[in-house]
Tab-separated table of C-alpha atoms and ligand atoms in Angstrom:
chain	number	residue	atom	x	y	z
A	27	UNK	CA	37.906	111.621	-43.444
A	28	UNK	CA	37.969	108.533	-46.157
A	29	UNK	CA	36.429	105.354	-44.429
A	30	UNK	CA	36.854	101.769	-45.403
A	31	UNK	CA	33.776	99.958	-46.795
A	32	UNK	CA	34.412	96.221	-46.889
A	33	UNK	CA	32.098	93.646	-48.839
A	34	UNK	CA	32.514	90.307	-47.589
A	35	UNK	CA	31.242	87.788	-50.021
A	36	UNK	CA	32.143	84.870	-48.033
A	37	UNK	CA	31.865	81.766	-50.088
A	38	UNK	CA	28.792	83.203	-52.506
A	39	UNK	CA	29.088	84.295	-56.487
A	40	UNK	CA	30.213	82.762	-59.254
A	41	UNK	CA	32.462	84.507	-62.015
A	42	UNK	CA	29.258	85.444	-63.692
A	43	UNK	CA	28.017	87.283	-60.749
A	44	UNK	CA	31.112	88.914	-59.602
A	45	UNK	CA	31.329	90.605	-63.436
A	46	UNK	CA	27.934	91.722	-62.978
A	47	UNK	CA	28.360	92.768	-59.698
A	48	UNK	CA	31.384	94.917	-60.613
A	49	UNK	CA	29.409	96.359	-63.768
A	50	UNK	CA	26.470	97.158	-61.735
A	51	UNK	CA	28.574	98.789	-58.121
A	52	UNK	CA	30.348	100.731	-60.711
A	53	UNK	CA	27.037	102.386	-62.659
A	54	UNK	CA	25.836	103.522	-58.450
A	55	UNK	CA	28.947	104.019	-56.881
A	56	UNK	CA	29.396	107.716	-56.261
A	57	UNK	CA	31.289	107.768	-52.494
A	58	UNK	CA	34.294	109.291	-51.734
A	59	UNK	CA	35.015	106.152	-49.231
A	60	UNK	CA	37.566	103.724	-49.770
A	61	UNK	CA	36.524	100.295	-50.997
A	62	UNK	CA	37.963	96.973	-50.540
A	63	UNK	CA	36.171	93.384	-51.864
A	64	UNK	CA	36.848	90.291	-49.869
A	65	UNK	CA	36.221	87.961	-52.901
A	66	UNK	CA	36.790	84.025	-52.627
A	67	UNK	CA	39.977	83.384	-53.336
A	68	UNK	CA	39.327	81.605	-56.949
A	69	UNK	CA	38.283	85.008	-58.501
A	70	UNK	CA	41.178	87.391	-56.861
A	71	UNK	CA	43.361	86.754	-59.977
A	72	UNK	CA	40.622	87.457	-62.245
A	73	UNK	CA	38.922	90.794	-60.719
A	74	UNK	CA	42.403	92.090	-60.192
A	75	UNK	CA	43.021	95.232	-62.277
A	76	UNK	CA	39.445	96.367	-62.398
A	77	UNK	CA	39.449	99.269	-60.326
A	78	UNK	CA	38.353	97.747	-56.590
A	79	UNK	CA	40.940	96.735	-53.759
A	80	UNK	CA	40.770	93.271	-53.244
A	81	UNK	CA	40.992	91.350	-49.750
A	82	UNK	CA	41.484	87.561	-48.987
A	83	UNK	CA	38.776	85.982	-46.505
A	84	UNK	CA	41.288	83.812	-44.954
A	85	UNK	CA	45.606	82.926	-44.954
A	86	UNK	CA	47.538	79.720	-43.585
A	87	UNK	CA	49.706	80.852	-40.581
A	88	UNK	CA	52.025	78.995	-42.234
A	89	UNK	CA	54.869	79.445	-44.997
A	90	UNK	CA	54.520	77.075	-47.349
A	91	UNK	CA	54.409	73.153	-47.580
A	92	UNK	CA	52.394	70.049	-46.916
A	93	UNK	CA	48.968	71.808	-46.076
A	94	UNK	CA	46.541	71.037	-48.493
A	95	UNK	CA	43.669	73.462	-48.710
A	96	UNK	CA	45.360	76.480	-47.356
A	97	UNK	CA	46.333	79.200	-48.877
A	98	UNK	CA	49.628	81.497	-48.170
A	99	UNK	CA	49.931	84.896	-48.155
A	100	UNK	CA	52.523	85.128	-50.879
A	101	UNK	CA	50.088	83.323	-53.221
A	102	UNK	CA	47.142	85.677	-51.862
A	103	UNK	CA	49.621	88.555	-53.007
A	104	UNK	CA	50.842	86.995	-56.200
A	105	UNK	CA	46.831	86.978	-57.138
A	106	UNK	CA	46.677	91.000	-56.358
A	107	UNK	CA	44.927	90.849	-52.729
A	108	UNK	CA	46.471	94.224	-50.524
A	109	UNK	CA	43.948	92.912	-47.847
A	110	UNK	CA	43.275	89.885	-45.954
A	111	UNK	CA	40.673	89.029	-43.307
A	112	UNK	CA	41.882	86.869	-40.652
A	113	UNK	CA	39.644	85.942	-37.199
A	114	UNK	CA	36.303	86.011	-39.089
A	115	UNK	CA	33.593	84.138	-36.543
A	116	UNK	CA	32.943	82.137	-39.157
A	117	UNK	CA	36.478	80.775	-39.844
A	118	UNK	CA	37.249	80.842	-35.171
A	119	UNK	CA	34.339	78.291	-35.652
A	120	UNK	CA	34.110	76.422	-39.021
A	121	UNK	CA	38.223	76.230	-38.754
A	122	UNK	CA	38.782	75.953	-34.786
A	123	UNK	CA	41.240	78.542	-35.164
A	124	UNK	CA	42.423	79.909	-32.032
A	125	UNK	CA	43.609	83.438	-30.966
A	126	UNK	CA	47.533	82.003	-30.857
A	127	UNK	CA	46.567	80.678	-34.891
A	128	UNK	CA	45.013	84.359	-36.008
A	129	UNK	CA	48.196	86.091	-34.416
A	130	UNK	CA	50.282	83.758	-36.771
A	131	UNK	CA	48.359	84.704	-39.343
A	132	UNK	CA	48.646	87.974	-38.830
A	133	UNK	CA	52.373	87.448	-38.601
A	134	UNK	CA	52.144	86.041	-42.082
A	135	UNK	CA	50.600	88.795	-43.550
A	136	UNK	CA	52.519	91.655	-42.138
A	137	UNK	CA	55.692	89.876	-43.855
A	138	UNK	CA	54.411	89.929	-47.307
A	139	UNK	CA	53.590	93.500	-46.977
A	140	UNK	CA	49.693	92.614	-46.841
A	141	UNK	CA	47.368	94.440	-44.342
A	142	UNK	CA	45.498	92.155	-41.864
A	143	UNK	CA	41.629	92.959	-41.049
A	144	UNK	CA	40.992	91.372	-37.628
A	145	UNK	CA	37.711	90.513	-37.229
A	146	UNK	CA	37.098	90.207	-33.530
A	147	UNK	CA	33.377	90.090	-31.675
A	148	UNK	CA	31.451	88.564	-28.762
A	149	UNK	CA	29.089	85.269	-28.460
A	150	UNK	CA	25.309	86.204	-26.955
A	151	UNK	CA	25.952	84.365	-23.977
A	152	UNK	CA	28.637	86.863	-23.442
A	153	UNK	CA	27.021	89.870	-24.612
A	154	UNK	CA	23.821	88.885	-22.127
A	155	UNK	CA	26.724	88.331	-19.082
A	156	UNK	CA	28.097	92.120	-19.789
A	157	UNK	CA	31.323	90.272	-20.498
A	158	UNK	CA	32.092	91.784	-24.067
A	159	UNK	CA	34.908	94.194	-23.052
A	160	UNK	CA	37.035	91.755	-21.178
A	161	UNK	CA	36.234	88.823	-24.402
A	162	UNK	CA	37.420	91.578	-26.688
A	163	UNK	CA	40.796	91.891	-24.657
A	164	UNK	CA	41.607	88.648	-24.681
A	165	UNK	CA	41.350	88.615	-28.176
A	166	UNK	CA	43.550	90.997	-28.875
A	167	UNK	CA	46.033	90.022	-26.297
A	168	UNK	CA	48.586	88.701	-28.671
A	169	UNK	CA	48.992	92.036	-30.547
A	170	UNK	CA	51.683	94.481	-29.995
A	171	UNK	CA	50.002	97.398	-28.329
A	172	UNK	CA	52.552	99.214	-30.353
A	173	UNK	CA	51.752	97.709	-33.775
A	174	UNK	CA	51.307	100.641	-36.087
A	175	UNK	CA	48.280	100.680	-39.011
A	176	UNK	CA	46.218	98.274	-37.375
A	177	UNK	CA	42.488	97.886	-38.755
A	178	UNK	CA	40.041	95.782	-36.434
A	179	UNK	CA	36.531	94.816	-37.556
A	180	UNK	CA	34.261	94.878	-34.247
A	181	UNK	CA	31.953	91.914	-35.238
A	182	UNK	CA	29.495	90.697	-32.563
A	183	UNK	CA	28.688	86.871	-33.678
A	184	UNK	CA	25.228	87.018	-32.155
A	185	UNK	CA	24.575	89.989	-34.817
A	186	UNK	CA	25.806	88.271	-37.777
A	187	UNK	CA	23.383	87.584	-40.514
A	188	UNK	CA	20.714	88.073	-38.098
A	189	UNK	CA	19.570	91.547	-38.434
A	190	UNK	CA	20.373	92.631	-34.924
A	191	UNK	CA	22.646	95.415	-34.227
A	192	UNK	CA	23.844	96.522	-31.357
A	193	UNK	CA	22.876	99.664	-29.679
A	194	UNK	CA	24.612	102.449	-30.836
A	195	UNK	CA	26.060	103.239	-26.912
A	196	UNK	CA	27.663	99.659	-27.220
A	197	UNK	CA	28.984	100.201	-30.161
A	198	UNK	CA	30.934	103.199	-29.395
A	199	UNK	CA	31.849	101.364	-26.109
A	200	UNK	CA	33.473	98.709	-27.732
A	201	UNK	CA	35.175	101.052	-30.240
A	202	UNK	CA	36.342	102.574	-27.155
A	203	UNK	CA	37.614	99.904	-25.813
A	204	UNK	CA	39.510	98.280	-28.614
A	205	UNK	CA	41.184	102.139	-29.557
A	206	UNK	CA	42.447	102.113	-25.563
A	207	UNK	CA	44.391	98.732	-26.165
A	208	UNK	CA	46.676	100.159	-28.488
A	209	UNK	CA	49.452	103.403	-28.136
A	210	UNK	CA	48.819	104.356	-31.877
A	211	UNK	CA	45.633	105.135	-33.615
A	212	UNK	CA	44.500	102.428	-35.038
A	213	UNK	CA	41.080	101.640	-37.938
A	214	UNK	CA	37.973	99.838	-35.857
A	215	UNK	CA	35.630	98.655	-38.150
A	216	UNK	CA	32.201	97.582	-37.594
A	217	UNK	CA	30.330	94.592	-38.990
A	218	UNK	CA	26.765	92.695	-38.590
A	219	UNK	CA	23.576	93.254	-40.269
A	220	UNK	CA	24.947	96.028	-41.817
A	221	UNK	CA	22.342	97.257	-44.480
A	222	UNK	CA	21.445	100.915	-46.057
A	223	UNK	CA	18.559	101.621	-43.226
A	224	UNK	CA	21.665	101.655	-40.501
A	225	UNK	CA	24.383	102.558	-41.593
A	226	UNK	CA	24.329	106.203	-42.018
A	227	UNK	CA	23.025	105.778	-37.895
A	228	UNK	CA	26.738	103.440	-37.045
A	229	UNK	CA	28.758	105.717	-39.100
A	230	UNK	CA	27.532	109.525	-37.946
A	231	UNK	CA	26.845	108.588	-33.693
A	232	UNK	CA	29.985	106.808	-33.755
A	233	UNK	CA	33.445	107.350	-34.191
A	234	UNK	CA	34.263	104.071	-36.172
A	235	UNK	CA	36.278	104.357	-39.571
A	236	UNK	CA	34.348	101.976	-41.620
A	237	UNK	CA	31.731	99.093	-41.932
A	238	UNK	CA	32.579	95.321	-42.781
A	239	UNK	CA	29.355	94.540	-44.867
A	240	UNK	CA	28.407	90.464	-45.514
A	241	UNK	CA	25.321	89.759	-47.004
A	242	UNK	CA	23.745	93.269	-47.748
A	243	UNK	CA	26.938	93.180	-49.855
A	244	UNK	CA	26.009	91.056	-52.726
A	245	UNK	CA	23.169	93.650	-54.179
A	246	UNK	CA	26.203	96.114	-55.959
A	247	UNK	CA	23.328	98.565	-55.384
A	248	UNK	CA	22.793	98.761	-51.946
A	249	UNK	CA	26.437	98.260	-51.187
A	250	UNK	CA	26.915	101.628	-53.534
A	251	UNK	CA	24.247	103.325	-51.091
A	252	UNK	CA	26.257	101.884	-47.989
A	253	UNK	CA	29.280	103.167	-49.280
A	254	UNK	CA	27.520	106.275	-49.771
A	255	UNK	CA	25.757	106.662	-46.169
A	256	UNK	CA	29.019	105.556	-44.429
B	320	13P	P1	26.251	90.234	-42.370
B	320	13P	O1	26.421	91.659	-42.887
B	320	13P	O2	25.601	89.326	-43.350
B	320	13P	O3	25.603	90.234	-41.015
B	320	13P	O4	27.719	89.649	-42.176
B	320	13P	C1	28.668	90.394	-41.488
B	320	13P	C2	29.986	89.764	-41.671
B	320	13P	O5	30.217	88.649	-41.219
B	320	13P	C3	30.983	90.499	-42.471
B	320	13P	O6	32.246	89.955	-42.329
C-alpha cells in the first residue's frame, strides 16, 4: 500500500532553493509513495501547482482577528496547503502550545476541509523512565477516539536532529499503542533522524504508513531515495 513521505523544511530554504529543490526531487524521484512538502508558509503560494502536495508547519487555533503573526487555516488553504502539521516538538516548545491549543488547532483545520498531521513524541527523561506509552496517551486525550482519517506522526523529541532512532521493538510499540487509542484505522507516521541508511529498516519491520523526514529532507536526492526505500 501507498505511504506518506513528508519533508519538513522547518524554517530553512529560500525561493532559490525550493526551485532547485523541486527541479532536482523531480529528476530522482521514481516511488510509487505519496508525497507531501511542509514548506514555510511564504513559499506555499508560489510552489503550488507544481506537482507536490503541500503542508503548513503550523495554524492559529483561532478564526481570524487581532493575532499578529499567526496564520489561519483558511489563508493556509487559500495558498494551496491540503496538509498542515500541528503539535511539532518544536512549535509545544518554541510556542508553549499546550495539548488543549493543538486540539483547537486541529479543530481549525478539520473545518476548512484541511487534514491535520499530529506530531506527537516523548522527552528522554521520559523515554529513560519507560513512561512513553502513558505520555503518548495523554497527548492524544483530546481526540475523538472515533475521529475518522486521522494521520499521527510518532516523533520522539530526544531523536530529533540527533541521529538516534529508536529501536525498532519501540517503534512498533508505540505504533501499537497510538493505533489501540482509536476505533478506526488511522495513518501513524514516524519521524527523527530519518535518513536513507534507516529507513527501508522503519518502514519493512514495522507496520507504520509513512516517515515525517526533517533535515535529511533538504538534499531532493536523498529524500527521492527515502521515498523510494519507504
Ligand atoms: P530530523 O529528521 O531532522 O530528525 O527532524 C524530524 C522532524 O522533526 C520532522 O518533523
Amino acid at each position: 500500500m501507498s505511504k506518506l513521505v513528508i519533508a519538513n523544511f522547518k524554517m530553512n530554504g529560500s525561493k532559490d532553493f525550493i526551485e532547485s529543490w523541486i527541479k532536482d526531487f523531480f529528476a530522482e524521484q521514481e516511488s510509487a509513495n505519496s508525497i507531501i512538502v511542509a514548506l514555510p508558509s511564504p513559499y506555499l503560494l508560489t510552489f503550488n501547482n507544481r506537482g507536490l502536495a503541500l503542508s503548513g508547519q503550523n495554524v492559529s487555533n483561532e478564526d481570524s482577528g487581532a493575532f499578529t503573526s499567526q496564520l489561519s487555516a483558511e489563508m493556509l488553504k487559500d495558498c494551496g496547503a491540503k496538509y498542515c502539521l500541528i503539535g511539532h516538538s518544536e512549535a509545544r516548545q518554541f510556542l508553549t502550545e499546550t495539548n488543549e491549543i493543538i486540539k483547537q488547532k486541529f479543530d481549525q483545520l478539520k473545518k476548512e476541509s484541511l487534514q491535520p498531521i499530529l506530531c506527537i513524541g516523548e522527552p528522554l527523561k521520559i523515554k529513560e523512565a519507560s513512561k512513553t506509552t502513558d505520555y503518548l496517551t495523554e497527548q492524544l486525550d483530546l481526540i475523538d477516539s472515533d475521529q475518522e482519517n486521522l494521520i499521527i506522526a510518532y516523533e520522539p523529541i530526544w531523536s530529533i536532529g540527533t541521529g538516534l532512532i529508536p529501536e525498532i521493538n519501540d517503534i512498533q510499540l508505540a505504533i501499537d499503542s497510538i493505533r489501540s487509542k482509536f476505533h478506526k484505522p488511522i495513518k501513524v507516521l514516524y519521524g527523527g533522524s530519518v535518513n536513507s541508511s534507516n529507513a527501508s529498516s522503519i518502514s519493512d519491520k514495522t507496520d507504520i504508513d509513512g516517515l515525517l523526514v526533517g533535515g535529511a529532507s533538504l538534499n531532493p536526492k536523498e529524500f527521492a531515495k527515502i521515498a523510494q526505500l519507504c
